[in-house]
Amino acid sequence: MMPLNDALARLGLGSAPLAVSAGHSAVAGLGRPLTKQSPIDGSPLLELHQASVAQVEQVTSDSRTVFESFRMLPAPLRGEFVRRFGEELRKEKAALGALVTLEVGKTEQEGQGEVQEMIDICDYAVGLSRQLYGKNIASERPAHRLSEQWLPLGPVGVVSAFNFPVAVWAWNAAIAWVCGDPVVWKPSEKAPLSALACHEIAARAARTMGEHFPFPASLLIGGADIGEALAASRHLPLISATGSVPMGRAVGQVVAARLGRSLLELGGNNGAIVTPSADLELALRGIVFAAVGTTGQRCTSLRRLFLHDAIYPAMLERLLRAYASLRIGDPRDSQTLVGPLIDEPAFTQMQLALETARSQGGVVHGGERTFDGVPTGGFYVKPALVEIDPNAAVVQTETFAPILYVMRYSDLKTAMTWHNGVPQGLSSAIFTNDMREAEWFCSAAGSDCGLVNVNIGTSGAEIGGAFGGEKETGGGRESGSDSWKAYMRRATNTVNYGSTLPLAQGIEFDL
């Protein structure tokens, strides 16, 4: 994997990075100092001053000014900027992927895969830039045309989490840009370096568009106070926030108070059901990757597994063997499957959850910190399997760590009730070779989640489908399908091309 200094040099971050970037200009942050360490071994990556709340007003105001010119560019021209951004990402995939690994501890494959996801969404958005369709509607009045038109909404505030430090921003930014909206980004304070690199890559793409091109990206590095200020800013008609349920609830209330829009991607607590007819080898691979990929730090990570009585002993034994063989270690090693947790608080939360599970009758396999063959200074853990009763309270709560609660069932409808009986509703899966079970799972009586999968795990959503969930997951949708509509405003146009003025509903008004 590319060394840190080489990656920084390629990405234009060889000198001390700045905390606030607005358009092409950059100013130093005026807020609290921030030291970022790598979760791999605790080594320092950078020091900077975070943005101050006072700087939020200036950056969002500048973004509003950029919007006034950016919205008037033809959508295909905005798409050309996104295409060039995607090309710059292709050039720097190795460097940016390495930076993601160093900063948040993802395995090398996952770091590179995250940048590929950015490239893919750029390709998708370029095509979308020529397909922002409205519709014609039959008018009840003669010589009238009734139609819908989609127009740029305004600057979009994006708040992202550490676990996908670059892809979630790109999902929002690429779509927002082709829709005519500048983006103001507050990345997680746990992943500032990756954000600075992305901003530099986007600035390069903008420079190829000519000196008069209105650069539609701003960056604010800071903590919860910056996120709160963004949520409250009237310059930002839409806030797209990814993170915990408490964070989303706070953001949603602030945005709603000013009658703005929220696009929320929050907690998962995702479940999977394995039926007696399932291909158990296929199910095993899907379950293990979904549960331990990204060290269990995905919003789509598998947290709850329901096994039918007939297969419970055999499947549990397979899972225990698979977990015992997992290669835990330095994520820069291409053979590693499970890297470190992001930091010590994440480790502490995992241990608290396991203790709670034990107190509620759970039998815990694994979950302890490991020091065997891993770099010192990082928090490496053995992923945990917990045999537990489906009615245990701890199962209702999502812990952002590799903990998989394993439960047994005898009746599929009962399993579905347990599956749906949590506050969250992001991703779900069933493993079955019975067509009726599969279709029922996808029906209105089945999974209540936004992502419903058959014979694949809960992780690994494609960019072509709208991504998001229901209930406490927030209800937002990003990426594919018609999710672009969240970044635009709809205008209903009525054109009278006749010489009279008939009124709707047959009303007559003669002077």
Short mmCIF file of C-alpha atoms in Angstrom, two decimals:
data_model
loop_
_atom_site.label_atom_id
_atom_site.label_comp_id
_atom_site.label_asym_id
_atom_site.label_seq_id
_atom_site.Cartn_x
_atom_site.Cartn_y
_atom_site.Cartn_z
CA MET A 1 0.00 0.00 0.00
CA MET A 2 1.18 3.54 -0.74
CA PRO A 3 3.04 5.11 2.24
CA LEU A 4 1.48 8.10 3.99
CA ASN A 5 3.97 10.72 2.82
CA ASP A 6 3.70 9.56 -0.79
CA ALA A 7 -0.10 9.65 -0.61
CA LEU A 8 -0.08 13.14 0.90
CA ALA A 9 2.31 14.42 -1.76
CA ARG A 10 0.19 13.01 -4.60
CA LEU A 11 -2.96 14.51 -3.08
CA GLY A 12 -1.43 17.96 -2.66
CA LEU A 13 -1.39 17.79 1.13
CA GLY A 14 2.37 17.83 1.67
CA SER A 15 2.18 21.09 3.63
CA ALA A 16 0.09 21.74 6.73
CA PRO A 17 -3.57 21.47 5.66
CA LEU A 18 -6.08 24.19 6.39
CA ALA A 19 -9.29 23.66 8.26
CA VAL A 20 -11.74 25.76 6.27
CA SER A 21 -12.02 25.95 2.50
CA ALA A 22 -14.61 28.06 0.73
CA GLY A 23 -14.56 27.93 -3.03
CA HIS A 24 -10.98 28.18 -4.30
CA SER A 25 -9.82 30.18 -1.28
CA ALA A 26 -8.71 28.68 2.01
CA VAL A 27 -8.45 30.19 5.47
CA ALA A 28 -7.17 28.69 8.68
CA GLY A 29 -9.65 27.39 11.20
CA LEU A 30 -10.26 29.60 14.19
CA GLY A 31 -11.72 26.96 16.51
CA ARG A 32 -10.27 24.35 18.83
CA PRO A 33 -7.11 22.43 17.94
CA LEU A 34 -7.55 18.90 16.60
CA THR A 35 -5.00 16.10 16.60
CA LYS A 36 -5.79 13.12 14.40
CA GLN A 37 -4.17 9.76 15.09
CA SER A 38 -4.34 6.62 13.00
CA PRO A 39 -6.48 3.84 14.50
CA ILE A 40 -3.96 1.37 13.10
CA ASP A 41 -1.21 2.15 15.62
CA GLY A 42 -2.02 5.49 17.24
CA SER A 43 0.56 7.34 15.17
CA PRO A 44 -0.15 11.06 14.59
CA LEU A 45 -1.47 11.99 11.15
CA LEU A 46 -2.06 15.74 11.42
CA GLU A 47 -2.76 18.67 13.68
CA LEU A 48 -4.95 21.61 12.76
CA HIS A 49 -7.38 24.15 14.15
CA GLN A 50 -11.02 23.31 13.56
CA ALA A 51 -13.45 25.78 12.11
CA SER A 52 -15.25 28.10 14.45
CA VAL A 53 -19.01 28.59 14.57
CA ALA A 54 -18.48 32.16 13.38
CA GLN A 55 -16.88 30.85 10.20
CA VAL A 56 -19.95 28.79 9.33
CA GLU A 57 -21.93 31.92 8.45
CA GLN A 58 -19.24 33.16 6.08
CA VAL A 59 -18.80 29.81 4.33
CA THR A 60 -22.53 29.18 3.90
CA SER A 61 -23.08 32.75 2.71
CA ASP A 62 -20.29 32.33 0.14
CA SER A 63 -21.90 29.09 -1.00
CA ARG A 64 -25.17 30.92 -1.54
CA THR A 65 -23.35 33.39 -3.78
CA VAL A 66 -21.81 30.54 -5.77
CA PHE A 67 -25.28 29.03 -6.17
CA GLU A 68 -26.58 32.11 -7.98
CA SER A 69 -24.22 31.48 -10.89
CA PHE A 70 -23.83 27.70 -10.65
CA ARG A 71 -27.58 27.08 -10.98
CA MET A 72 -27.60 28.88 -14.34
CA LEU A 73 -25.06 26.55 -15.94
CA PRO A 74 -26.65 23.91 -18.20
CA ALA A 75 -27.01 20.63 -16.32
CA PRO A 76 -24.81 18.74 -18.85
CA LEU A 77 -22.04 21.28 -18.20
CA ARG A 78 -22.37 20.64 -14.48
CA GLY A 79 -22.20 16.96 -15.39
CA GLU A 80 -18.96 17.60 -17.25
CA PHE A 81 -17.45 18.94 -14.02
CA VAL A 82 -18.55 15.76 -12.24
CA ARG A 83 -17.05 13.68 -15.07
CA ARG A 84 -13.71 15.44 -14.65
CA PHE A 85 -13.90 14.98 -10.89
CA GLY A 86 -14.38 11.26 -11.50
CA GLU A 87 -11.35 11.23 -13.79
CA GLU A 88 -9.23 12.89 -11.11
CA LEU A 89 -10.44 10.24 -8.66
CA ARG A 90 -9.33 7.52 -11.07
CA LYS A 91 -5.84 9.03 -11.13
CA GLU A 92 -5.67 9.23 -7.34
CA LYS A 93 -7.56 6.07 -6.39
CA ALA A 94 -4.50 4.37 -4.90
CA ALA A 95 -3.46 7.43 -2.88
CA LEU A 96 -6.91 8.33 -1.61
CA GLY A 97 -7.73 4.71 -0.79
CA ALA A 98 -4.49 4.44 1.17
CA LEU A 99 -5.38 7.60 3.07
CA VAL A 100 -8.80 6.17 3.98
CA THR A 101 -7.12 3.04 5.33
CA LEU A 102 -4.61 5.03 7.37
CA GLU A 103 -7.18 7.42 8.77
CA VAL A 104 -10.11 5.14 9.67
CA GLY A 105 -8.55 1.67 9.69
CA LYS A 106 -10.42 0.10 6.79
CA THR A 107 -8.70 -2.82 5.09
CA GLU A 108 -6.80 -2.00 1.92
CA GLN A 109 -9.51 -3.58 -0.23
CA GLU A 110 -12.25 -1.61 1.49
CA GLY A 111 -10.31 1.66 1.24
CA GLN A 112 -9.84 1.19 -2.49
CA GLY A 113 -13.43 0.02 -2.83
CA GLU A 114 -14.71 3.18 -1.19
CA VAL A 115 -12.92 5.34 -3.77
CA GLN A 116 -14.31 3.11 -6.53
CA GLU A 117 -17.75 3.84 -5.12
CA MET A 118 -17.02 7.56 -5.56
CA ILE A 119 -16.00 6.95 -9.17
CA ASP A 120 -19.15 4.93 -9.80
CA ILE A 121 -21.45 7.63 -8.45
CA CYS A 122 -19.72 10.18 -10.66
CA ASP A 123 -20.42 8.01 -13.72
CA TYR A 124 -24.03 7.67 -12.59
CA ALA A 125 -24.40 11.41 -12.02
CA VAL A 126 -22.94 12.32 -15.41
CA GLY A 127 -25.69 10.34 -17.11
CA LEU A 128 -28.25 11.84 -14.76
CA SER A 129 -27.23 15.35 -15.82
CA ARG A 130 -29.07 14.76 -19.11
CA GLN A 131 -32.09 13.09 -17.52
CA LEU A 132 -33.49 15.53 -14.95
CA TYR A 133 -36.92 14.94 -16.40
CA GLY A 134 -40.17 16.69 -15.59
CA LYS A 135 -43.53 15.58 -16.99
CA ASN A 136 -46.45 16.95 -18.98
CA ILE A 137 -49.87 16.66 -17.38
CA ALA A 138 -53.24 16.76 -19.11
CA SER A 139 -54.88 20.10 -18.41
CA GLU A 140 -58.63 20.39 -17.83
CA ARG A 141 -58.63 23.78 -19.55
CA PRO A 142 -58.54 24.22 -23.35
CA ALA A 143 -55.38 25.71 -24.90
CA HIS A 144 -53.39 25.18 -21.70
CA ARG A 145 -50.25 23.18 -21.03
CA LEU A 146 -49.63 21.83 -17.52
CA SER A 147 -46.17 20.51 -16.67
CA GLU A 148 -43.67 19.87 -13.90
CA GLN A 149 -40.18 21.28 -13.90
CA TRP A 150 -37.29 20.42 -11.57
CA LEU A 151 -35.00 23.28 -10.62
CA PRO A 152 -31.88 23.67 -8.44
CA LEU A 153 -32.71 23.87 -4.75
CA GLY A 154 -29.78 25.73 -3.22
CA PRO A 155 -26.61 24.96 -1.25
CA VAL A 156 -26.70 21.58 0.48
CA GLY A 157 -25.12 20.93 3.86
CA VAL A 158 -23.58 17.45 4.11
CA VAL A 159 -22.63 15.96 7.49
CA SER A 160 -20.82 12.62 7.14
CA ALA A 161 -19.56 9.93 9.52
CA PHE A 162 -16.12 8.38 9.92
CA ASN A 163 -16.98 4.90 8.65
CA PHE A 164 -17.40 6.05 5.04
CA PRO A 165 -15.24 9.16 5.17
CA VAL A 166 -15.35 9.95 1.44
CA ALA A 167 -18.06 7.90 -0.32
CA VAL A 168 -21.08 9.32 1.53
CA TRP A 169 -19.99 12.87 0.68
CA ALA A 170 -19.53 11.85 -2.96
CA TRP A 171 -22.98 10.24 -3.05
CA ASN A 172 -24.45 13.58 -2.04
CA ALA A 173 -22.05 15.90 -3.85
CA ALA A 174 -22.14 14.29 -7.30
CA ILE A 175 -25.94 14.28 -7.36
CA ALA A 176 -26.24 17.76 -5.82
CA TRP A 177 -23.77 19.21 -8.33
CA VAL A 178 -25.58 17.95 -11.44
CA CYS A 179 -28.81 19.24 -9.87
CA GLY A 180 -27.25 22.70 -9.61
CA ASP A 181 -26.51 22.81 -5.88
CA PRO A 182 -23.18 23.71 -4.26
CA VAL A 183 -22.21 21.56 -1.27
CA VAL A 184 -20.94 22.60 2.16
CA TRP A 185 -19.33 19.56 3.82
CA LYS A 186 -18.70 18.89 7.49
CA PRO A 187 -16.85 15.58 7.63
CA SER A 188 -16.38 13.61 10.80
CA GLU A 189 -13.65 15.11 12.96
CA LYS A 190 -12.30 11.54 13.03
CA ALA A 191 -11.54 11.71 9.29
CA PRO A 192 -10.42 15.26 8.39
CA LEU A 193 -7.45 14.29 6.23
CA SER A 194 -9.51 12.27 3.74
CA ALA A 195 -11.91 15.21 3.46
CA LEU A 196 -9.12 17.66 2.76
CA ALA A 197 -7.83 15.34 0.05
CA CYS A 198 -11.27 15.08 -1.58
CA HIS A 199 -11.62 18.86 -1.54
CA GLU A 200 -8.25 19.25 -3.26
CA ILE A 201 -9.18 16.68 -5.92
CA ALA A 202 -12.48 18.48 -6.59
CA ALA A 203 -10.62 21.81 -6.84
CA ARG A 204 -8.33 20.30 -9.47
CA ALA A 205 -11.33 19.23 -11.52
CA ALA A 206 -12.83 22.71 -11.20
CA ARG A 207 -9.63 24.36 -12.45
CA THR A 208 -9.85 22.36 -15.67
CA MET A 209 -13.27 23.93 -16.28
CA GLY A 210 -11.76 27.42 -16.66
CA GLU A 211 -11.12 30.37 -14.39
CA HIS A 212 -14.74 31.55 -14.42
CA PHE A 213 -16.24 28.24 -13.37
CA PRO A 214 -18.06 28.66 -10.02
CA PHE A 215 -16.48 26.03 -7.76
CA PRO A 216 -19.42 24.42 -5.91
CA ALA A 217 -17.63 22.90 -2.88
CA SER A 218 -16.86 24.14 0.63
CA LEU A 219 -15.37 22.36 3.62
CA LEU A 220 -15.73 22.93 7.35
CA ILE A 221 -13.80 20.68 9.72
CA GLY A 222 -15.12 20.63 13.25
CA GLY A 223 -17.26 18.91 15.83
CA ALA A 224 -20.90 18.89 16.84
CA ASP A 225 -21.02 22.67 17.19
CA ILE A 226 -20.25 23.08 13.49
CA GLY A 227 -22.90 20.52 12.57
CA GLU A 228 -25.44 22.36 14.71
CA ALA A 229 -24.57 25.66 13.04
CA LEU A 230 -24.98 24.12 9.60
CA ALA A 231 -28.36 22.67 10.57
CA ALA A 232 -29.49 26.11 11.71
CA SER A 233 -28.21 27.99 8.64
CA ARG A 234 -30.94 29.47 6.49
CA HIS A 235 -28.49 29.55 3.59
CA LEU A 236 -28.84 25.74 3.35
CA PRO A 237 -32.33 24.59 2.30
CA LEU A 238 -31.29 20.92 2.60
CA ILE A 239 -29.19 19.16 5.25
CA SER A 240 -28.06 15.63 4.46
CA ALA A 241 -26.74 14.00 7.63
CA THR A 242 -25.33 10.52 8.19
CA GLY A 243 -24.66 9.24 11.70
CA SER A 244 -26.32 8.09 14.89
CA VAL A 245 -30.02 8.28 15.70
CA PRO A 246 -29.49 10.87 18.48
CA MET A 247 -27.49 13.03 16.07
CA GLY A 248 -30.16 12.75 13.40
CA ARG A 249 -32.93 13.54 15.84
CA ALA A 250 -31.12 16.70 16.95
CA VAL A 251 -30.35 17.79 13.37
CA GLY A 252 -33.89 17.06 12.19
CA GLN A 253 -35.45 19.15 14.93
CA VAL A 254 -33.20 22.14 14.23
CA VAL A 255 -33.82 21.98 10.47
CA ALA A 256 -37.57 21.50 10.95
CA ALA A 257 -37.73 24.54 13.21
CA ARG A 258 -36.71 26.69 10.24
CA LEU A 259 -38.88 24.62 7.85
CA GLY A 260 -35.89 23.32 5.96
CA ARG A 261 -35.46 19.85 4.49
CA SER A 262 -33.57 16.94 6.05
CA LEU A 263 -32.18 13.85 4.39
CA LEU A 264 -31.22 11.52 7.24
CA GLU A 265 -29.28 8.24 7.12
CA LEU A 266 -29.10 6.97 10.69
CA GLY A 267 -28.85 3.73 12.70
CA GLY A 268 -29.21 0.26 11.21
CA ASN A 269 -29.48 -2.68 13.67
CA ASN A 270 -29.94 -4.87 10.62
CA GLY A 271 -31.33 -8.40 10.69
CA ALA A 272 -31.12 -11.55 8.60
CA ILE A 273 -33.22 -14.73 8.64
CA VAL A 274 -31.89 -18.13 7.55
CA THR A 275 -34.55 -20.70 6.68
CA PRO A 276 -34.17 -24.51 6.48
CA SER A 277 -34.14 -24.41 2.68
CA ALA A 278 -31.18 -22.00 2.50
CA ASP A 279 -27.83 -22.71 0.87
CA LEU A 280 -25.86 -22.67 4.12
CA GLU A 281 -22.46 -22.13 2.51
CA LEU A 282 -23.75 -19.10 0.62
CA ALA A 283 -25.47 -17.85 3.78
CA LEU A 284 -22.27 -18.25 5.79
CA ARG A 285 -20.26 -16.05 3.44
CA GLY A 286 -22.97 -13.40 3.31
CA ILE A 287 -23.43 -13.36 7.08
CA VAL A 288 -19.74 -13.18 8.02
CA PHE A 289 -18.88 -10.38 5.60
CA ALA A 290 -21.95 -8.38 6.64
CA ALA A 291 -21.17 -8.83 10.34
CA VAL A 292 -17.40 -8.24 10.42
CA GLY A 293 -16.65 -6.16 7.31
CA THR A 294 -15.31 -2.72 8.26
CA THR A 295 -14.95 -4.23 11.76
CA GLY A 296 -18.71 -4.05 12.16
CA GLN A 297 -18.67 -0.27 11.69
CA ARG A 298 -21.11 0.05 8.80
CA CYS A 299 -24.64 1.33 9.06
CA THR A 300 -25.57 -1.79 7.06
CA SER A 301 -23.56 -4.21 9.24
CA LEU A 302 -25.46 -7.33 10.26
CA ARG A 303 -26.36 -7.12 13.97
CA ARG A 304 -29.13 -9.73 14.41
CA LEU A 305 -29.30 -13.25 12.97
CA PHE A 306 -32.36 -15.52 13.19
CA LEU A 307 -31.67 -19.23 12.59
CA HIS A 308 -34.39 -21.86 12.27
CA ASP A 309 -34.34 -24.61 14.90
CA ALA A 310 -33.58 -27.23 12.25
CA ILE A 311 -30.32 -25.58 11.21
CA TYR A 312 -29.34 -23.70 14.38
CA PRO A 313 -26.70 -26.14 15.72
CA ALA A 314 -25.03 -26.72 12.36
CA MET A 315 -25.05 -23.05 11.36
CA LEU A 316 -23.76 -21.87 14.73
CA GLU A 317 -20.89 -24.36 14.50
CA ARG A 318 -20.01 -23.07 11.00
CA LEU A 319 -20.08 -19.49 12.25
CA LEU A 320 -17.83 -20.27 15.21
CA ARG A 321 -15.31 -21.95 12.89
CA ALA A 322 -15.41 -19.05 10.45
CA TYR A 323 -14.94 -16.49 13.21
CA ALA A 324 -12.00 -18.44 14.63
CA SER A 325 -10.28 -18.30 11.22
CA LEU A 326 -10.70 -14.54 10.62
CA ARG A 327 -7.43 -12.77 9.88
CA ILE A 328 -7.34 -9.82 12.29
CA GLY A 329 -4.51 -7.35 11.93
CA ASP A 330 -2.93 -4.39 10.20
CA PRO A 331 -5.36 -3.27 7.49
CA ARG A 332 -2.42 -2.36 5.25
CA ASP A 333 -1.71 -6.08 4.93
CA SER A 334 -3.61 -7.39 1.91
CA GLN A 335 -4.40 -10.63 3.78
CA THR A 336 -6.21 -8.87 6.65
CA LEU A 337 -9.98 -9.24 6.83
CA VAL A 338 -10.67 -7.38 10.11
CA GLY A 339 -8.83 -4.20 11.06
CA PRO A 340 -9.05 -2.04 14.18
CA LEU A 341 -11.98 -0.23 15.72
CA ILE A 342 -11.85 3.50 15.11
CA ASP A 343 -10.78 4.41 18.68
CA GLU A 344 -10.90 3.55 22.38
CA PRO A 345 -14.46 4.85 22.96
CA ALA A 346 -15.67 2.42 20.28
CA PHE A 347 -13.90 -0.43 22.11
CA THR A 348 -15.44 0.67 25.42
CA GLN A 349 -18.93 0.74 23.91
CA MET A 350 -18.43 -2.75 22.53
CA GLN A 351 -17.39 -4.13 25.91
CA LEU A 352 -20.33 -2.44 27.65
CA ALA A 353 -22.73 -4.00 25.13
CA LEU A 354 -21.25 -7.44 25.69
CA GLU A 355 -21.49 -7.08 29.46
CA THR A 356 -25.11 -6.03 29.07
CA ALA A 357 -25.77 -9.05 26.86
CA ARG A 358 -24.26 -11.37 29.48
CA SER A 359 -26.43 -9.80 32.18
CA GLN A 360 -29.47 -10.54 30.00
CA GLY A 361 -28.64 -14.20 29.58
CA GLY A 362 -26.47 -14.02 26.48
CA VAL A 363 -23.65 -16.48 25.82
CA VAL A 364 -20.73 -14.54 24.34
CA HIS A 365 -18.16 -16.07 22.00
CA GLY A 366 -15.20 -13.75 21.33
CA GLY A 367 -15.37 -9.97 21.65
CA GLU A 368 -12.14 -9.49 23.60
CA ARG A 369 -9.28 -7.21 22.60
CA THR A 370 -6.44 -9.01 20.86
CA PHE A 371 -2.73 -8.16 20.87
CA ASP A 372 -1.61 -11.14 18.81
CA GLY A 373 0.07 -10.13 15.55
CA VAL A 374 -1.43 -6.64 15.46
CA PRO A 375 0.23 -3.21 15.67
CA THR A 376 0.50 -1.73 19.14
CA GLY A 377 -1.57 1.36 19.81
CA GLY A 378 -4.69 0.23 17.95
CA PHE A 379 -7.88 -1.31 19.33
CA TYR A 380 -8.14 -4.70 17.65
CA VAL A 381 -10.91 -7.06 18.75
CA LYS A 382 -12.14 -10.53 17.99
CA PRO A 383 -15.62 -10.22 16.45
CA ALA A 384 -18.28 -11.50 18.84
CA LEU A 385 -21.10 -14.00 18.40
CA VAL A 386 -23.75 -13.77 21.13
CA GLU A 387 -26.38 -16.47 21.58
CA ILE A 388 -29.33 -14.68 23.13
CA ASP A 389 -33.09 -14.63 23.52
CA PRO A 390 -34.87 -12.51 20.86
CA ASN A 391 -36.70 -10.61 23.61
CA ALA A 392 -33.51 -9.43 25.35
CA ALA A 393 -33.49 -5.64 25.58
CA VAL A 394 -29.91 -5.31 24.30
CA VAL A 395 -31.03 -6.62 20.90
CA GLN A 396 -33.07 -3.46 20.41
CA THR A 397 -29.95 -1.30 20.48
CA GLU A 398 -27.28 -0.95 17.80
CA THR A 399 -23.65 -1.00 18.91
CA PHE A 400 -21.21 0.15 16.22
CA ALA A 401 -18.89 -2.82 16.57
CA PRO A 402 -18.58 -6.44 15.35
CA ILE A 403 -21.25 -7.96 17.58
CA LEU A 404 -23.70 -10.42 16.03
CA TYR A 405 -26.68 -11.53 18.15
CA VAL A 406 -27.71 -15.06 17.16
CA MET A 407 -31.28 -16.17 17.89
CA ARG A 408 -33.34 -19.23 17.07
CA TYR A 409 -36.89 -19.45 15.76
CA SER A 410 -39.37 -22.16 14.81
CA ASP A 411 -41.94 -20.16 12.82
CA LEU A 412 -41.06 -17.72 10.01
CA LYS A 413 -43.83 -15.27 10.86
CA THR A 414 -42.59 -15.09 14.45
CA ALA A 415 -39.06 -14.47 13.19
CA MET A 416 -40.39 -11.69 10.98
CA THR A 417 -42.14 -10.10 13.97
CA TRP A 418 -38.88 -10.15 15.93
CA HIS A 419 -36.98 -8.85 12.91
CA ASN A 420 -39.30 -5.88 12.48
CA GLY A 421 -39.67 -5.29 16.22
CA VAL A 422 -36.78 -2.85 16.58
CA PRO A 423 -36.82 0.95 16.18
CA GLN A 424 -34.42 0.92 13.23
CA GLY A 425 -35.18 -0.08 9.65
CA LEU A 426 -32.24 0.16 7.25
CA SER A 427 -31.16 -3.17 5.74
CA SER A 428 -32.45 -6.74 5.93
CA ALA A 429 -31.87 -10.14 4.39
CA ILE A 430 -33.34 -13.60 4.09
CA PHE A 431 -31.48 -16.71 2.98
CA THR A 432 -33.89 -19.18 1.41
CA ASN A 433 -34.38 -21.29 -1.69
CA ASP A 434 -38.16 -21.21 -1.25
CA MET A 435 -39.66 -18.71 -3.71
CA ARG A 436 -42.71 -18.17 -1.52
CA GLU A 437 -40.57 -17.30 1.52
CA ALA A 438 -38.45 -14.93 -0.56
CA GLU A 439 -41.38 -13.11 -2.11
CA TRP A 440 -43.21 -12.89 1.21
CA PHE A 441 -40.10 -11.35 2.77
CA CYS A 442 -40.14 -8.66 0.05
CA SER A 443 -43.90 -8.04 0.37
CA ALA A 444 -45.79 -5.51 2.46
CA ALA A 445 -46.12 -8.17 5.16
CA GLY A 446 -42.38 -8.85 5.19
CA SER A 447 -39.35 -6.73 6.00
CA ASP A 448 -40.09 -3.12 6.99
CA CYS A 449 -36.63 -1.89 5.97
CA GLY A 450 -35.54 0.34 3.12
CA LEU A 451 -33.12 -2.30 1.81
CA VAL A 452 -34.58 -5.79 1.42
CA ASN A 453 -32.24 -8.56 0.21
CA VAL A 454 -32.67 -12.20 -0.75
CA ASN A 455 -29.66 -14.55 -0.60
CA ILE A 456 -27.16 -11.75 -0.08
CA GLY A 457 -26.06 -10.06 3.13
CA THR A 458 -27.16 -6.72 4.48
CA SER A 459 -24.00 -4.85 3.37
CA GLY A 460 -22.82 -3.82 -0.07
CA ALA A 461 -25.62 -1.70 -1.58
CA GLU A 462 -25.15 -0.67 -5.22
CA ILE A 463 -25.21 3.00 -6.24
CA GLY A 464 -27.99 2.44 -8.80
CA GLY A 465 -30.63 1.83 -6.14
CA ALA A 466 -31.89 4.45 -3.71
CA PHE A 467 -30.09 3.94 -0.39
CA GLY A 468 -31.80 4.56 2.93
CA GLY A 469 -34.15 3.21 5.56
CA GLU A 470 -37.34 3.64 7.52
CA LYS A 471 -38.35 4.33 11.14
CA GLU A 472 -35.44 5.66 13.24
CA THR A 473 -33.11 5.22 10.27
CA GLY A 474 -34.54 8.54 9.13
CA GLY A 475 -36.43 7.89 5.92
CA GLY A 476 -33.84 9.55 3.67
CA ARG A 477 -32.73 8.23 0.27
CA GLU A 478 -29.39 8.84 -1.40
CA SER A 479 -27.65 7.75 -4.60
CA GLY A 480 -29.74 6.01 -7.28
CA SER A 481 -33.30 5.73 -8.54
CA ASP A 482 -35.14 9.07 -8.18
CA SER A 483 -33.27 10.21 -5.05
CA TRP A 484 -32.01 13.19 -7.09
CA LYS A 485 -35.40 14.81 -6.53
CA ALA A 486 -34.46 15.51 -2.89
CA TYR A 487 -31.81 17.95 -4.16
CA MET A 488 -34.19 19.94 -6.36
CA ARG A 489 -37.35 22.00 -6.08
CA ARG A 490 -40.43 21.19 -8.13
CA ALA A 491 -42.32 23.86 -10.06
CA THR A 492 -45.75 23.21 -11.57
CA ASN A 493 -46.02 25.30 -14.74
CA THR A 494 -49.28 26.32 -16.39
CA VAL A 495 -49.04 27.97 -19.82
CA ASN A 496 -52.12 29.50 -21.48
CA TYR A 497 -51.49 29.65 -25.24
CA GLY A 498 -55.08 30.57 -26.07
CA SER A 499 -56.92 33.89 -26.30
CA THR A 500 -59.43 33.28 -23.49
CA LEU A 501 -59.05 32.78 -19.74
CA PRO A 502 -61.01 29.69 -18.65
CA LEU A 503 -60.69 28.96 -14.94
CA ALA A 504 -60.18 25.60 -13.28
CA GLN A 505 -63.08 23.69 -11.75
CA GLY A 506 -65.48 25.46 -14.12
CA ILE A 507 -65.45 28.72 -12.14
CA GLU A 508 -66.67 31.76 -14.04
CA PHE A 509 -65.44 35.25 -13.22
CA ASP A 510 -66.64 37.84 -15.76
CA LEU A 511 -65.92 41.53 -15.30
#
